[in-house]
Amino acid sequence: MNSLLRGVNLYLIGMMGVGKSTVGDLLAKRLGYTYLDTDDLIVKLAGRSINQLFAEEGEAAFRQLESDVLAQVCARKELTIATGGGIVMRRENWSYLHHGLIVWLDAPLELLYNRLAEDTTRPLLQDPDPKGKLRSLLEQRKPLYAQADLHIILREGETPEEIANKVMEAI
Ligand code: S3P
């Protein structure tokens, strides 16, 4: 059993495009944990895509579902959970996240933007200036992400396996 983890959930937080899902899946396999993704759970619960949910119900409804699924997963154990990039925005979510170990995957704006430039699945980037939008979200959220238990800095060209290795060494 891992020293910092001791069976509690591992939460990956950080900006969209940083690779929380891919790394989370790898980490779950290495830890013998079950992998979950809050966005996937929301899509299942709502019966529609994140884009549809934002368009039809608005961001506030999405954020409520996000808190609801987080409350559900935090009652379970031995999960690796990739969270949506905006989960840190609601104060109540922190009381759930702190039941587990919180890891911030942090990457520079350029790296994030290069991965997201062609993306059509993130409603917050359907903006006349997607890079500016990403920059302002990153600036706004950085102090919140910094409340994580562990801070893992990603470099250009690092593979998901290498990032997972860094997390495994840190926990
Ligand atoms: C969001 C990030 C997305 C998704 C939604 C909102 C955000 O998840 O939850 O589009 O506010 O940053 P990923 O971080 O998995 O892309």
Short mmCIF file of C-alpha atoms and ligand atoms in Angstrom, two decimals:
data_model
loop_
_atom_site.label_atom_id
_atom_site.label_comp_id
_atom_site.label_asym_id
_atom_site.label_seq_id
_atom_site.Cartn_x
_atom_site.Cartn_y
_atom_site.Cartn_z
CA MET A 1 0.00 0.00 0.00
CA ASN A 2 1.26 3.41 -0.93
CA SER A 3 2.44 5.63 1.92
CA LEU A 4 0.49 8.83 1.23
CA LEU A 5 -2.52 7.10 -0.26
CA ARG A 6 -3.45 4.33 2.21
CA GLY A 7 -6.53 3.38 0.20
CA VAL A 8 -7.96 6.89 -0.11
CA ASN A 9 -9.00 8.23 -3.49
CA LEU A 10 -6.51 9.96 -5.75
CA TYR A 11 -7.95 13.10 -7.37
CA LEU A 12 -6.26 14.61 -10.41
CA ILE A 13 -6.95 18.30 -10.85
CA GLY A 14 -5.66 20.77 -13.43
CA MET A 15 -6.56 22.53 -16.64
CA MET A 16 -8.34 20.97 -19.58
CA GLY A 17 -5.86 19.45 -22.00
CA VAL A 18 -3.30 18.55 -19.34
CA GLY A 19 -3.98 14.82 -19.69
CA LYS A 20 -5.80 14.00 -16.44
CA SER A 21 -7.82 11.20 -18.07
CA THR A 22 -4.91 9.42 -19.75
CA VAL A 23 -2.63 9.75 -16.74
CA GLY A 24 -5.47 8.86 -14.37
CA ASP A 25 -6.16 5.63 -16.23
CA LEU A 26 -2.46 4.66 -16.09
CA LEU A 27 -2.24 5.49 -12.40
CA ALA A 28 -5.34 3.47 -11.59
CA LYS A 29 -3.81 0.42 -13.28
CA ARG A 30 -0.55 0.82 -11.38
CA LEU A 31 -2.27 1.33 -8.05
CA GLY A 32 -4.88 -1.39 -8.56
CA TYR A 33 -7.50 1.34 -8.23
CA THR A 34 -10.68 1.86 -10.25
CA TYR A 35 -10.51 4.73 -12.72
CA LEU A 36 -13.35 7.28 -12.99
CA ASP A 37 -13.75 10.59 -14.79
CA THR A 38 -16.21 13.15 -13.43
CA ASP A 39 -17.10 14.37 -16.94
CA ASP A 40 -17.97 10.80 -18.00
CA LEU A 41 -20.17 10.40 -14.93
CA ILE A 42 -21.93 13.70 -15.66
CA VAL A 43 -22.57 12.66 -19.29
CA LYS A 44 -24.06 9.37 -18.07
CA LEU A 45 -26.21 11.08 -15.45
CA ALA A 46 -27.44 13.82 -17.77
CA GLY A 47 -27.83 11.56 -20.81
CA ARG A 48 -26.15 14.13 -23.07
CA SER A 49 -22.78 15.55 -23.95
CA ILE A 50 -21.05 18.30 -21.98
CA ASN A 51 -21.58 20.63 -24.96
CA GLN A 52 -25.32 19.88 -25.00
CA LEU A 53 -25.57 20.30 -21.26
CA PHE A 54 -23.91 23.73 -21.36
CA ALA A 55 -26.06 24.80 -24.32
CA GLU A 56 -29.38 23.52 -22.97
CA GLU A 57 -29.05 24.02 -19.20
CA GLY A 58 -26.15 26.43 -18.79
CA GLU A 59 -22.85 26.21 -16.93
CA ALA A 60 -24.48 26.49 -13.48
CA ALA A 61 -26.46 23.28 -14.06
CA PHE A 62 -23.28 21.52 -15.21
CA ARG A 63 -21.44 22.72 -12.07
CA GLN A 64 -24.22 21.38 -9.85
CA LEU A 65 -24.01 17.95 -11.50
CA GLU A 66 -20.23 18.10 -11.11
CA SER A 67 -20.60 18.65 -7.35
CA ASP A 68 -23.22 15.89 -7.18
CA VAL A 69 -20.99 13.28 -8.84
CA LEU A 70 -18.02 14.35 -6.73
CA ALA A 71 -20.09 13.86 -3.57
CA GLN A 72 -20.95 10.36 -4.79
CA VAL A 73 -17.41 9.29 -5.67
CA CYS A 74 -15.94 10.67 -2.48
CA ALA A 75 -18.04 8.18 -0.51
CA ARG A 76 -16.08 5.37 -2.21
CA LYS A 77 -12.49 4.14 -1.79
CA GLU A 78 -9.52 3.19 -3.97
CA LEU A 79 -10.54 5.31 -6.94
CA THR A 80 -8.36 7.38 -9.24
CA ILE A 81 -10.53 10.25 -10.42
CA ALA A 82 -9.83 12.61 -13.30
CA THR A 83 -11.82 15.76 -12.52
CA GLY A 84 -13.05 18.51 -14.85
CA GLY A 85 -10.73 21.51 -14.98
CA GLY A 86 -13.27 23.80 -13.29
CA ILE A 87 -14.00 21.57 -10.28
CA VAL A 88 -11.76 23.75 -8.10
CA MET A 89 -14.04 26.76 -8.57
CA ARG A 90 -16.69 25.74 -6.06
CA ARG A 91 -15.73 25.92 -2.41
CA GLU A 92 -17.94 22.96 -1.46
CA ASN A 93 -16.03 20.72 -3.87
CA TRP A 94 -12.89 21.14 -1.78
CA SER A 95 -14.52 19.50 1.21
CA TYR A 96 -15.05 16.43 -1.00
CA LEU A 97 -11.61 16.53 -2.62
CA HIS A 98 -9.89 16.71 0.76
CA HIS A 99 -11.21 13.25 1.60
CA GLY A 100 -8.52 11.98 -0.74
CA LEU A 101 -5.09 12.89 -2.03
CA ILE A 102 -5.19 15.79 -4.52
CA VAL A 103 -2.61 15.98 -7.29
CA TRP A 104 -2.32 19.06 -9.52
CA LEU A 105 -1.08 18.32 -13.04
CA ASP A 106 0.35 21.64 -14.16
CA ALA A 107 1.44 22.53 -17.69
CA PRO A 108 2.32 25.83 -19.37
CA LEU A 109 -0.33 27.61 -21.43
CA GLU A 110 1.44 26.87 -24.75
CA LEU A 111 1.43 23.14 -24.11
CA LEU A 112 -2.26 23.18 -23.16
CA TYR A 113 -3.23 25.31 -26.10
CA ASN A 114 -1.33 23.16 -28.61
CA ARG A 115 -3.34 20.18 -27.44
CA LEU A 116 -6.66 22.01 -27.43
CA ALA A 117 -6.41 24.15 -30.56
CA GLU A 118 -8.59 21.77 -32.63
CA ASP A 119 -10.84 20.68 -29.77
CA THR A 120 -14.60 21.03 -30.12
CA THR A 121 -15.68 19.22 -26.96
CA ARG A 122 -14.91 22.01 -24.43
CA PRO A 123 -17.76 24.55 -24.40
CA LEU A 124 -15.66 27.14 -22.55
CA LEU A 125 -13.28 27.28 -25.51
CA GLN A 126 -16.02 28.03 -28.06
CA ASP A 127 -14.83 31.61 -27.87
CA PRO A 128 -13.64 34.14 -30.46
CA ASP A 129 -10.29 34.10 -28.63
CA PRO A 130 -9.86 30.55 -27.29
CA LYS A 131 -6.23 31.07 -26.31
CA GLY A 132 -7.05 34.25 -24.39
CA LYS A 133 -9.92 32.41 -22.71
CA LEU A 134 -7.63 29.53 -21.73
CA ARG A 135 -5.07 32.03 -20.39
CA SER A 136 -7.63 33.82 -18.24
CA LEU A 137 -9.04 30.54 -16.88
CA LEU A 138 -5.52 29.38 -16.02
CA GLU A 139 -4.69 32.65 -14.23
CA GLN A 140 -7.97 32.60 -12.33
CA ARG A 141 -7.58 28.97 -11.26
CA LYS A 142 -3.86 28.72 -10.49
CA PRO A 143 -4.21 29.82 -6.85
CA LEU A 144 -6.95 27.22 -6.42
CA TYR A 145 -5.02 24.38 -8.07
CA ALA A 146 -2.13 25.33 -5.78
CA GLN A 147 -4.20 24.09 -2.84
CA ALA A 148 -3.56 20.51 -4.01
CA ASP A 149 -1.48 18.19 -1.83
CA LEU A 150 1.01 17.56 -4.64
CA HIS A 151 2.13 19.68 -7.58
CA ILE A 152 3.44 17.87 -10.65
CA ILE A 153 4.91 20.06 -13.38
CA LEU A 154 4.67 18.72 -16.94
CA ARG A 155 7.24 19.48 -19.57
CA GLU A 156 6.90 19.59 -23.35
CA GLY A 157 7.31 16.13 -24.86
CA GLU A 158 6.77 14.13 -21.68
CA THR A 159 4.71 10.99 -22.26
CA PRO A 160 1.70 10.02 -20.11
CA GLU A 161 3.80 7.11 -18.78
CA GLU A 162 6.56 9.51 -17.69
CA ILE A 163 4.01 11.77 -16.00
CA ALA A 164 2.45 8.78 -14.24
CA ASN A 165 5.95 7.78 -13.06
CA LYS A 166 6.44 11.24 -11.57
CA VAL A 167 3.14 10.98 -9.72
CA MET A 168 3.98 7.48 -8.46
CA GLU A 169 7.31 8.75 -7.12
CA ALA A 170 5.59 11.64 -5.34
CA ILE A 171 2.85 9.70 -3.60
C1 S3P B 1 -14.03 22.37 -17.92
C2 S3P B 1 -13.24 21.29 -18.21
C3 S3P B 1 -13.74 20.08 -18.86
C4 S3P B 1 -15.24 19.92 -18.61
C5 S3P B 1 -15.97 21.16 -18.97
C6 S3P B 1 -15.49 22.37 -18.17
C7 S3P B 1 -13.43 23.55 -17.27
O1 S3P B 1 -13.06 18.94 -18.37
O2 S3P B 1 -15.46 19.60 -17.25
O3 S3P B 1 -15.80 21.37 -20.35
O4 S3P B 1 -14.18 24.36 -16.69
O5 S3P B 1 -12.19 23.69 -17.30
P1 S3P B 1 -11.51 18.59 -18.71
O6 S3P B 1 -10.66 19.35 -17.74
O7 S3P B 1 -11.43 17.12 -18.49
O8 S3P B 1 -11.29 18.98 -20.12
#
